[in-house]
PDB file of C-alpha atoms in Angstrom:
ATOM      1  CA  MET G   1     -81.661-122.366 142.296  1.00 56.00           C
ATOM      2  CA  PRO G   2     -81.019-122.382 146.331  1.00 62.00           C
ATOM      3  CA  TYR G   3     -81.156-118.811 147.915  1.00 64.00           C
ATOM      4  CA  ASP G   4     -77.874-117.250 148.842  1.00 67.00           C
ATOM      5  CA  ARG G   5     -78.690-114.015 150.601  1.00 69.00           C
ATOM      6  CA  PHE G   6     -74.653-113.343 150.205  1.00 67.00           C
ATOM      7  CA  ALA G   7     -74.845-113.138 145.928  1.00 74.00           C
ATOM      8  CA  LYS G   8     -74.909-109.670 145.919  1.00 77.00           C
ATOM      9  CA  PRO G   9     -72.495-107.653 148.316  1.00 89.00           C
ATOM     10  CA  ARG G  10     -73.911-106.111 151.264  1.00 93.00           C
ATOM     11  CA  VAL G  11     -73.306-102.778 153.353  1.00 94.00           C
ATOM     12  CA  LYS G  12     -72.154-104.377 156.804  1.00 94.00           C
ATOM     13  CA  ALA G  13     -72.625-103.316 160.316  1.00 92.00           C
ATOM     14  CA  VAL G  14     -75.893-101.654 158.896  1.00 93.00           C
ATOM     15  CA  SER G  15     -79.711-101.752 159.622  1.00 92.00           C
ATOM     16  CA  VAL G  16     -82.987 -99.902 157.923  1.00 93.00           C
ATOM     17  CA  TYR G  17     -86.142 -99.198 159.200  1.00 92.00           C
ATOM     18  CA  ARG G  18     -88.757 -99.149 156.566  1.00 93.00           C
ATOM     19  CA  PRO G  19     -92.177 -98.050 158.670  1.00 93.00           C
ATOM     20  CA  PHE G  20     -95.753 -99.748 156.830  1.00 95.00           C
ATOM     21  CA  VAL G  21     -99.638-100.311 157.950  1.00 96.00           C
ATOM     22  CA  PHE G  22    -101.477-103.753 156.653  1.00 98.00           C
ATOM     23  CA  GLY G  23    -104.732-104.333 158.359  1.00 97.00           C
ATOM     24  CA  SER G  24    -108.741-103.969 156.734  1.00 98.00           C
ATOM     25  CA  VAL G  25    -111.883-101.909 156.533  1.00 97.00           C
ATOM     26  CA  ALA G  26    -115.205-103.367 156.701  1.00 97.00           C
ATOM     27  CA  LYS G  27    -118.300-102.110 155.963  1.00 96.00           C
ATOM     28  CA  PRO G  28    -121.951-103.045 156.784  1.00 95.00           C
ATOM     29  CA  PHE G  29    -124.153-103.459 153.369  1.00 94.00           C
ATOM     30  CA  THR G  30    -127.446-101.431 153.942  1.00 89.00           C
ATOM     31  CA  ASP G  31    -130.156-101.712 151.337  1.00 82.00           C
ATOM     32  CA  ASP G  32    -128.949 -99.162 149.301  1.00 86.00           C
ATOM     33  CA  SER G  33    -125.484 -99.995 149.275  1.00 87.00           C
ATOM     34  CA  ARG G  34    -125.552-103.370 148.426  1.00 89.00           C
ATOM     35  CA  PRO G  35    -123.886-104.215 144.595  1.00 88.00           C
ATOM     36  CA  PRO G  36    -125.695-106.014 142.519  1.00 90.00           C
ATOM     37  CA  GLY G  37    -125.414-109.700 142.135  1.00 90.00           C
ATOM     38  CA  VAL G  38    -123.574-110.211 145.208  1.00 93.00           C
ATOM     39  CA  ASN G  39    -123.683-113.313 147.491  1.00 93.00           C
ATOM     40  CA  ALA G  40    -127.072-112.541 149.162  1.00 92.00           C
ATOM     41  CA  GLU G  41    -125.723-114.876 151.880  1.00 94.00           C
ATOM     42  CA  HIS G  42    -123.182-112.058 152.086  1.00 96.00           C
ATOM     43  CA  THR G  43    -123.193-109.008 155.043  1.00 96.00           C
ATOM     44  CA  HIS G  44    -119.854-107.102 154.292  1.00 96.00           C
ATOM     45  CA  GLN G  45    -117.863-105.713 151.886  1.00 97.00           C
ATOM     46  CA  TRP G  46    -114.152-105.034 153.234  1.00 98.00           C
ATOM     47  CA  GLN G  47    -110.567-104.404 152.110  1.00 98.00           C
ATOM     48  CA  VAL G  48    -106.952-105.781 153.069  1.00 98.00           C
ATOM     49  CA  TYR G  49    -104.493-103.751 152.454  1.00 98.00           C
ATOM     50  CA  VAL G  50    -100.315-102.676 152.710  1.00 98.00           C
ATOM     51  CA  ARG G  51     -99.547 -99.790 153.152  1.00 96.00           C
ATOM     52  CA  GLY G  52     -97.364 -96.445 153.451  1.00 94.00           C
ATOM     53  CA  VAL G  53     -97.516 -94.401 156.792  1.00 92.00           C
ATOM     54  CA  ASP G  54     -99.917 -91.376 155.946  1.00 88.00           C
ATOM     55  CA  ALA G  55     -99.693 -92.915 152.443  1.00 88.00           C
ATOM     56  CA  GLU G  56     -96.344 -93.213 151.528  1.00 91.00           C
ATOM     57  CA  ASP G  57     -95.030 -94.220 148.694  1.00 95.00           C
ATOM     58  CA  ILE G  58     -94.226 -97.676 149.676  1.00 96.00           C
ATOM     59  CA  SER G  59     -93.245 -99.510 146.338  1.00 96.00           C
ATOM     60  CA  TYR G  60     -89.068 -97.747 145.734  1.00 96.00           C
ATOM     61  CA  TRP G  61     -88.815-101.272 148.273  1.00 96.00           C
ATOM     62  CA  LEU G  62     -91.877-103.062 148.181  1.00 97.00           C
ATOM     63  CA  LYS G  63     -91.994-105.474 144.739  1.00 97.00           C
ATOM     64  CA  ARG G  64     -95.400-107.370 145.276  1.00 98.00           C
ATOM     65  CA  VAL G  65     -97.539-108.460 148.189  1.00 98.00           C
ATOM     66  CA  GLN G  66    -100.092-111.321 148.066  1.00 98.00           C
ATOM     67  CA  PHE G  67    -103.205-112.274 150.060  1.00 98.00           C
ATOM     68  CA  LYS G  68    -104.234-115.527 150.960  1.00 98.00           C
ATOM     69  CA  LEU G  69    -107.802-115.170 151.150  1.00 98.00           C
ATOM     70  CA  HIS G  70    -109.697-118.028 152.577  1.00 97.00           C
ATOM     71  CA  GLU G  71    -110.051-121.217 150.556  1.00 97.00           C
ATOM     72  CA  THR G  72    -114.009-120.754 150.211  1.00 95.00           C
ATOM     73  CA  TYR G  73    -113.218-117.304 148.075  1.00 96.00           C
ATOM     74  CA  ALA G  74    -112.846-118.488 144.547  1.00 91.00           C
ATOM     75  CA  ASP G  75    -109.086-117.544 143.506  1.00 95.00           C
ATOM     76  CA  ALA G  76    -107.865-117.495 147.067  1.00 97.00           C
ATOM     77  CA  LEU G  77    -104.235-116.690 146.262  1.00 98.00           C
ATOM     78  CA  ARG G  78    -105.099-112.610 144.680  1.00 98.00           C
ATOM     79  CA  THR G  79    -100.997-111.448 144.514  1.00 98.00           C
ATOM     80  CA  ILE G  80    -100.774-107.653 143.646  1.00 98.00           C
ATOM     81  CA  GLU G  81     -98.113-106.873 142.072  1.00 97.00           C
ATOM     82  CA  ALA G  82     -97.658-102.860 142.543  1.00 96.00           C
ATOM     83  CA  PRO G  83     -99.858-100.287 144.196  1.00 96.00           C
ATOM     84  CA  PRO G  84    -102.614-100.135 145.990  1.00 97.00           C
ATOM     85  CA  PHE G  85    -101.872-102.809 146.765  1.00 98.00           C
ATOM     86  CA  GLU G  86    -104.811-104.584 148.180  1.00 98.00           C
ATOM     87  CA  VAL G  87    -107.828-106.262 147.782  1.00 98.00           C
ATOM     88  CA  THR G  88    -111.773-106.333 148.086  1.00 97.00           C
ATOM     89  CA  GLU G  89    -114.452-108.824 148.477  1.00 97.00           C
ATOM     90  CA  THR G  90    -117.476-108.948 150.090  1.00 97.00           C
ATOM     91  CA  GLY G  91    -119.114-111.983 153.073  1.00 97.00           C
ATOM     92  CA  TRP G  92    -119.819-112.828 156.249  1.00 96.00           C
ATOM     93  CA  GLY G  93    -117.524-114.766 157.993  1.00 96.00           C
ATOM     94  CA  GLU G  94    -113.717-113.425 160.075  1.00 97.00           C
ATOM     95  CA  PHE G  95    -110.915-115.540 159.025  1.00 98.00           C
ATOM     96  CA  ASP G  96    -106.890-114.950 158.928  1.00 98.00           C
ATOM     97  CA  VAL G  97    -105.553-113.318 156.138  1.00 98.00           C
ATOM     98  CA  GLN G  98    -101.746-114.782 155.198  1.00 98.00           C
ATOM     99  CA  ILE G  99    -100.141-111.663 153.624  1.00 98.00           C
ATOM    100  CA  LYS G 100     -96.334-112.520 152.344  1.00 98.00           C
ATOM    101  CA  LEU G 101     -94.772-109.489 151.357  1.00 98.00           C
ATOM    102  CA  HIS G 102     -91.668-110.055 148.557  1.00 98.00           C
ATOM    103  CA  PHE G 103     -88.822-106.982 147.515  1.00 98.00           C
ATOM    104  CA  VAL G 104     -87.458-105.494 145.137  1.00 97.00           C
ATOM    105  CA  ALA G 105     -85.236-107.682 143.645  1.00 95.00           C
ATOM    106  CA  GLU G 106     -81.769-105.278 144.346  1.00 95.00           C
ATOM    107  CA  ALA G 107     -83.230-106.484 148.348  1.00 94.00           C
ATOM    108  CA  ASN G 108     -82.349-110.223 147.445  1.00 94.00           C
ATOM    109  CA  GLU G 109     -83.826-110.994 150.193  1.00 95.00           C
ATOM    110  CA  LYS G 110     -86.960-114.033 150.898  1.00 95.00           C
ATOM    111  CA  ALA G 111     -89.977-112.788 151.209  1.00 97.00           C
ATOM    112  CA  ALA G 112     -92.026-111.891 154.876  1.00 97.00           C
ATOM    113  CA  THR G 113     -94.742-113.410 156.041  1.00 98.00           C
ATOM    114  CA  LEU G 114     -97.597-111.329 158.156  1.00 97.00           C
ATOM    115  CA  TRP G 115    -101.473-113.402 159.352  1.00 98.00           C
ATOM    116  CA  HIS G 116    -103.954-110.396 160.277  1.00 98.00           C
ATOM    117  CA  GLY G 117    -107.610-111.565 161.147  1.00 97.00           C
ATOM    118  CA  LEU G 118    -110.531-110.244 159.019  1.00 98.00           C
ATOM    119  CA  LYS G 119    -112.350-107.519 161.077  1.00 97.00           C
ATOM    120  CA  LEU G 120    -115.740-108.111 160.076  1.00 97.00           C
ATOM    121  CA  HIS G 121    -117.542-106.451 163.363  1.00 95.00           C
ATOM    122  CA  PRO G 122    -117.467-103.269 165.685  1.00 93.00           C
ATOM    123  CA  TYR G 123    -115.334-103.984 169.148  1.00 87.00           C
ATOM    124  CA  GLY G 124    -114.678-102.275 172.847  1.00 87.00           C
ATOM    125  CA  PRO G 125    -116.987-100.136 174.794  1.00 90.00           C
ATOM    126  CA  ASP G 126    -119.008 -98.505 172.049  1.00 92.00           C
ATOM    127  CA  ALA G 127    -119.243-101.785 169.466  1.00 92.00           C
ATOM    128  CA  GLU G 128    -122.974-101.566 170.131  1.00 93.00           C
ATOM    129  CA  GLY G 129    -122.851 -98.267 168.845  1.00 94.00           C
ATOM    130  CA  GLN G 130    -121.093 -98.476 165.775  1.00 91.00           C
ATOM    131  CA  LYS G 131    -123.287-101.183 165.136  1.00 91.00           C
ATOM    132  CA  GLU G 132    -126.377 -99.344 165.220  1.00 91.00           C
ATOM    133  CA  ARG G 133    -125.203 -96.188 163.289  1.00 92.00           C
ATOM    134  CA  LYS G 134    -122.994 -98.725 160.551  1.00 91.00           C
ATOM    135  CA  GLU G 135    -119.477 -97.399 160.967  1.00 94.00           C
ATOM    136  CA  PRO G 136    -117.208 -99.308 158.831  1.00 95.00           C
ATOM    137  CA  VAL G 137    -114.709-101.079 161.029  1.00 96.00           C
ATOM    138  CA  VAL G 138    -110.924-100.474 160.224  1.00 95.00           C
ATOM    139  CA  SER G 139    -108.450-102.558 162.190  1.00 96.00           C
ATOM    140  CA  GLN G 140    -104.804-102.147 161.586  1.00 95.00           C
ATOM    141  CA  HIS G 141    -101.086-102.397 162.380  1.00 95.00           C
ATOM    142  CA  TYR G 142     -98.515-100.445 162.425  1.00 93.00           C
ATOM    143  CA  GLU G 143     -95.241-102.040 161.441  1.00 94.00           C
ATOM    144  CA  GLU G 144     -91.380-101.900 159.955  1.00 93.00           C
ATOM    145  CA  ILE G 145     -90.057-104.061 158.427  1.00 94.00           C
ATOM    146  CA  LEU G 146     -85.830-104.467 158.955  1.00 93.00           C
ATOM    147  CA  PHE G 147     -83.436-104.806 156.726  1.00 95.00           C
ATOM    148  CA  ASN G 148     -80.286-105.897 158.092  1.00 94.00           C
ATOM    149  CA  GLU G 149     -76.618-105.304 155.519  1.00 95.00           C
ATOM    150  CA  PRO G 150     -78.862-104.104 152.851  1.00 95.00           C
ATOM    151  CA  SER G 151     -77.356-105.065 149.907  1.00 95.00           C
ATOM    152  CA  GLU G 152     -75.790-102.221 148.001  1.00 95.00           C
ATOM    153  CA  ALA G 153     -78.189-101.846 145.641  1.00 95.00           C
ATOM    154  CA  LEU G 154     -80.747-101.600 148.039  1.00 95.00           C
ATOM    155  CA  PHE G 155     -78.982 -99.174 150.363  1.00 94.00           C
ATOM    156  CA  ASP G 156     -78.887 -97.019 148.211  1.00 94.00           C
ATOM    157  CA  ILE G 157     -82.561 -97.161 146.472  1.00 94.00           C
ATOM    158  CA  LEU G 158     -83.726 -96.723 150.894  1.00 92.00           C
ATOM    159  CA  THR G 159     -81.874 -94.302 151.079  1.00 90.00           C
ATOM    160  CA  SER G 160     -82.595 -92.217 148.230  1.00 89.00           C
ATOM    161  CA  GLY G 161     -86.649 -93.217 149.002  1.00 84.00           C
ATOM    162  CA  PRO G 162     -89.438 -92.423 147.035  1.00 85.00           C
ATOM    163  CA  PRO G 163     -89.772 -91.255 143.704  1.00 77.00           C
ATOM    164  CA  SER G 164     -91.227 -88.143 144.714  1.00 70.00           C
ATOM    165  CA  LEU G 165     -88.638 -86.872 147.472  1.00 64.00           C
ATOM    166  CA  GLN G 166     -86.034 -87.870 145.086  1.00 62.00           C
ATOM    167  CA  SER G 167     -88.376 -85.442 142.395  1.00 61.00           C
ATOM    168  CA  ALA G 168     -88.300 -83.216 145.267  1.00 56.00           C
ATOM    169  CA  VAL G 169     -84.776 -83.465 145.744  1.00 52.00           C
ATOM    170  CA  ALA G 170     -83.775 -82.861 142.192  1.00 57.00           C
ATOM    171  CA  GLY G 171     -86.523 -80.142 141.835  1.00 58.00           C
ATOM    172  CA  ARG G 172     -84.713 -77.545 144.277  1.00 53.00           C
ATOM    173  CA  GLY G 173     -81.348 -77.998 143.088  1.00 53.00           C
ATOM    174  CA  LYS G 174     -81.937 -76.480 139.479  1.00 49.00           C
ATOM    175  CA  GLY G 175     -81.580 -73.338 138.337  1.00 46.00           C
ATOM    176  CA  SER G 176     -79.315 -71.611 141.481  1.00 42.00           C
ATOM    177  CA  LYS G 177     -76.033 -70.958 142.093  1.00 40.00           C
ATOM    178  CA  GLY G 178     -76.468 -72.677 144.495  1.00 38.00           C
ATOM    179  CA  SER G 179     -77.783 -75.906 143.973  1.00 34.00           C
ATOM    180  CA  LYS G 180     -74.718 -77.948 144.579  1.00 32.00           C
ATOM    181  CA  GLN G 181     -75.395 -76.082 147.954  1.00 32.00           C
ATOM    182  CA  ILE G 182     -79.447 -76.879 148.143  1.00 28.00           C
ATOM    183  CA  SER G 183     -78.980 -80.446 146.240  1.00 31.00           C
ATOM    184  CA  SER G 184     -76.709 -81.887 148.678  1.00 32.00           C
ATOM    185  CA  SER G 185     -78.392 -80.395 152.277  1.00 31.00           C
ATOM    186  CA  THR G 186     -81.447 -81.263 150.965  1.00 32.00           C
ATOM    187  CA  ALA G 187     -80.130 -85.160 150.581  1.00 34.00           C
ATOM    188  CA  ALA G 188     -79.193 -84.704 153.929  1.00 33.00           C
ATOM    189  CA  VAL G 189     -81.273 -84.323 155.558  1.00 34.00           C
ATOM    190  CA  ALA G 190     -83.123 -87.130 154.019  1.00 38.00           C
ATOM    191  CA  THR G 191     -80.603 -89.547 154.939  1.00 37.00           C
ATOM    192  CA  THR G 192     -80.597 -89.466 158.307  1.00 37.00           C
ATOM    193  CA  ARG G 193     -84.557 -89.161 157.794  1.00 40.00           C
ATOM    194  CA  ARG G 194     -84.991 -92.261 155.589  1.00 49.00           C
ATOM    195  CA  GLY G 195     -83.994 -94.873 158.530  1.00 60.00           C
ATOM    196  CA  VAL G 196     -80.784 -95.582 158.568  1.00 62.00           C
ATOM    197  CA  VAL G 197     -79.518 -97.644 161.550  1.00 58.00           C
ATOM    198  CA  ALA G 198     -75.333 -97.768 162.419  1.00 53.00           C
ATOM    199  CA  GLY G 199     -74.262-101.396 164.946  1.00 52.00           C
ATOM    200  CA  PRO G 200     -71.110-101.323 166.079  1.00 43.00           C
ATOM    201  CA  GLY G 201     -68.328 -99.583 165.064  1.00 42.00           C
ATOM    202  CA  GLY G 202     -70.635 -97.481 162.835  1.00 45.00           C
ATOM    203  CA  SER G 203     -71.988 -93.716 162.948  1.00 43.00           C
ATOM    204  CA  GLY G 204     -75.262 -92.764 164.195  1.00 43.00           C
ATOM    205  CA  GLY G 205     -75.159 -93.565 167.900  1.00 41.00           C
ATOM    206  CA  GLY G 206     -77.117 -97.211 167.256  1.00 42.00           C
ATOM    207  CA  GLU G 207     -80.323 -95.280 168.042  1.00 45.00           C
ATOM    208  CA  ARG G 208     -84.207 -96.311 165.641  1.00 44.00           C
ATOM    209  CA  THR G 209     -85.086 -93.835 163.217  1.00 46.00           C
ATOM    210  CA  ALA G 210     -87.917 -94.926 161.137  1.00 58.00           C
ATOM    211  CA  GLU G 211     -89.447 -92.182 159.220  1.00 67.00           C
ATOM    212  CA  ILE G 212     -93.131 -91.085 160.740  1.00 75.00           C
ATOM    213  CA  PRO G 213     -95.174 -88.078 160.768  1.00 78.00           C
ATOM    214  CA  HIS G 214     -93.852 -86.129 163.382  1.00 80.00           C
ATOM    215  CA  SER G 215     -97.818 -85.324 163.833  1.00 82.00           C
ATOM    216  CA  ASP G 216    -100.927 -87.613 163.451  1.00 79.00           C
ATOM    217  CA  THR G 217    -103.613 -86.751 160.312  1.00 80.00           C
ATOM    218  CA  PRO G 218    -107.075 -87.775 160.966  1.00 78.00           C
ATOM    219  CA  GLY G 219    -105.624 -90.759 158.232  1.00 76.00           C
ATOM    220  CA  ASN G 220    -103.045 -91.648 159.743  1.00 81.00           C
ATOM    221  CA  PRO G 221    -103.151 -92.055 163.678  1.00 82.00           C
ATOM    222  CA  TYR G 222     -99.073 -93.192 164.251  1.00 81.00           C
ATOM    223  CA  SER G 223     -96.930 -90.562 164.083  1.00 82.00           C
ATOM    224  CA  GLN G 224     -93.984 -89.546 166.540  1.00 83.00           C
ATOM    225  CA  LYS G 225     -96.443 -87.287 169.455  1.00 85.00           C
ATOM    226  CA  THR G 226     -98.410 -90.366 169.307  1.00 83.00           C
ATOM    227  CA  GLU G 227     -95.287 -92.356 169.843  1.00 83.00           C
ATOM    228  CA  GLY G 228     -94.238 -90.752 172.841  1.00 87.00           C
ATOM    229  CA  ALA G 229     -97.586 -90.718 174.336  1.00 88.00           C
ATOM    230  CA  GLU G 230     -97.702 -94.207 173.872  1.00 87.00           C
ATOM    231  CA  LEU G 231     -93.953 -94.946 175.529  1.00 89.00           C
ATOM    232  CA  ASP G 232     -95.036 -92.452 178.478  1.00 92.00           C
ATOM    233  CA  ARG G 233     -98.112 -94.595 179.107  1.00 91.00           C
ATOM    234  CA  LEU G 234     -96.463 -97.371 179.365  1.00 93.00           C
ATOM    235  CA  HIS G 235     -92.950 -95.000 181.608  1.00 93.00           C
ATOM    236  CA  GLU G 236     -96.731 -94.874 183.718  1.00 94.00           C
ATOM    237  CA  ALA G 237     -97.210 -98.680 184.271  1.00 95.00           C
ATOM    238  CA  ILE G 238     -94.038 -99.628 184.733  1.00 95.00           C
ATOM    239  CA  LYS G 239     -93.716 -96.729 187.435  1.00 95.00           C
ATOM    240  CA  THR G 240     -97.242 -98.876 188.966  1.00 95.00           C
ATOM    241  CA  VAL G 241     -96.187-102.707 188.360  1.00 96.00           C
ATOM    242  CA  ASP G 242     -92.477-101.245 190.975  1.00 96.00           C
ATOM    243  CA  ALA G 243     -94.727-100.202 192.923  1.00 95.00           C
ATOM    244  CA  MET G 244     -97.177-103.022 193.443  1.00 95.00           C
ATOM    245  CA  VAL G 245     -94.287-105.113 194.005  1.00 96.00           C
ATOM    246  CA  LYS G 246     -92.214-103.171 196.091  1.00 95.00           C
ATOM    247  CA  GLU G 247     -95.481-103.556 198.452  1.00 95.00           C
ATOM    248  CA  GLU G 248     -96.201-107.262 198.257  1.00 96.00           C
ATOM    249  CA  ARG G 249     -92.630-107.804 198.949  1.00 95.00           C
ATOM    250  CA  ALA G 250     -92.774-104.835 201.904  1.00 95.00           C
ATOM    251  CA  ARG G 251     -95.555-107.509 203.903  1.00 95.00           C
ATOM    252  CA  MET G 252     -94.070-110.960 202.662  1.00 95.00           C
ATOM    253  CA  GLU G 253     -91.036-109.571 204.100  1.00 94.00           C
ATOM    254  CA  GLU G 254     -93.236-108.453 207.360  1.00 94.00           C
ATOM    255  CA  ARG G 255     -94.857-112.220 207.315  1.00 94.00           C
ATOM    256  CA  ASP G 256     -91.801-113.592 207.041  1.00 93.00           C
ATOM    257  CA  ARG G 257     -91.152-111.905 209.912  1.00 91.00           C
ATOM    258  CA  LEU G 258     -93.522-112.829 212.433  1.00 91.00           C
ATOM    259  CA  LEU G 259     -93.177-116.325 210.913  1.00 91.00           C
ATOM    260  CA  LYS G 260     -89.931-116.371 212.512  1.00 90.00           C
ATOM    261  CA  GLU G 261     -90.806-114.836 215.698  1.00 87.00           C
ATOM    262  CA  LEU G 262     -94.561-117.900 215.856  1.00 89.00           C
ATOM    263  CA  GLN G 263     -91.440-120.279 215.199  1.00 88.00           C
ATOM    264  CA  ARG G 264     -89.498-118.856 218.458  1.00 85.00           C
ATOM    265  CA  GLY G 265     -92.444-119.056 220.921  1.00 77.00           C
ATOM    266  CA  THR G 266     -92.049-115.788 221.053  1.00 61.00           C
ATOM    267  CA  VAL G 267     -95.334-114.161 220.158  1.00 51.00           C
ATOM    268  CA  LYS G 268     -97.949-114.254 222.747  1.00 56.00           C
ATOM    269  CA  GLY G 269    -101.902-115.818 221.907  1.00 53.00           C
ATOM    270  CA  LYS G 270    -104.400-112.939 222.727  1.00 49.00           C
TER     271      LYS G 270
END
């Protein structure tokens, strides 16, 4: 049956972002850490994954994940139907892993495809030190899924958040005289933080509000603070480039001026 994105009613002029991370971690074998039965040529154990930022549950919008490994692996296409969305294997070489994200049925959206380069060996200024210390090699990326004009059913799911958040909202609203006020207030905060962006004619000013933690933690480098620091670095880099362009433009103008004087014969030889 042909795919029909508009088979279900959709929320017009609204986009919803959802952040996540994908990547891999590889650990080199030592004489003590090599599991029995592993191919003697394999040098590492590695894991490729899709996760929520700061370990947030993303299964309320992500139904399953397919990882396509190198063809030399048995059952190269691995389908993970429930979290944790990850595959653990052993090997000796690096290759590109195809990752397909399949969304919940309410989304009525096609699967999204990502590619990740599996890294087994350290890279960067301390690569040799990492290799000597046999440290894990982590290679991961921050990404956001944009649901543009989501179905009404998916919009309700996305703005309600993961089951843990729904339970917290419901729990705070029980057993008190102000339960309605507490519940509606909490829900309002949750909705404004859940990455809803209104398009033309909608409310919200069009600002991107994908939810990421305010501060980074040891296991999560992605936060509003690190995002702000990166934006500051980009702004400084733009200023530097603008200054370099201005200097080069001044040099070109000076060369043009001297060339015109030479053409008019007004510059005397020294």
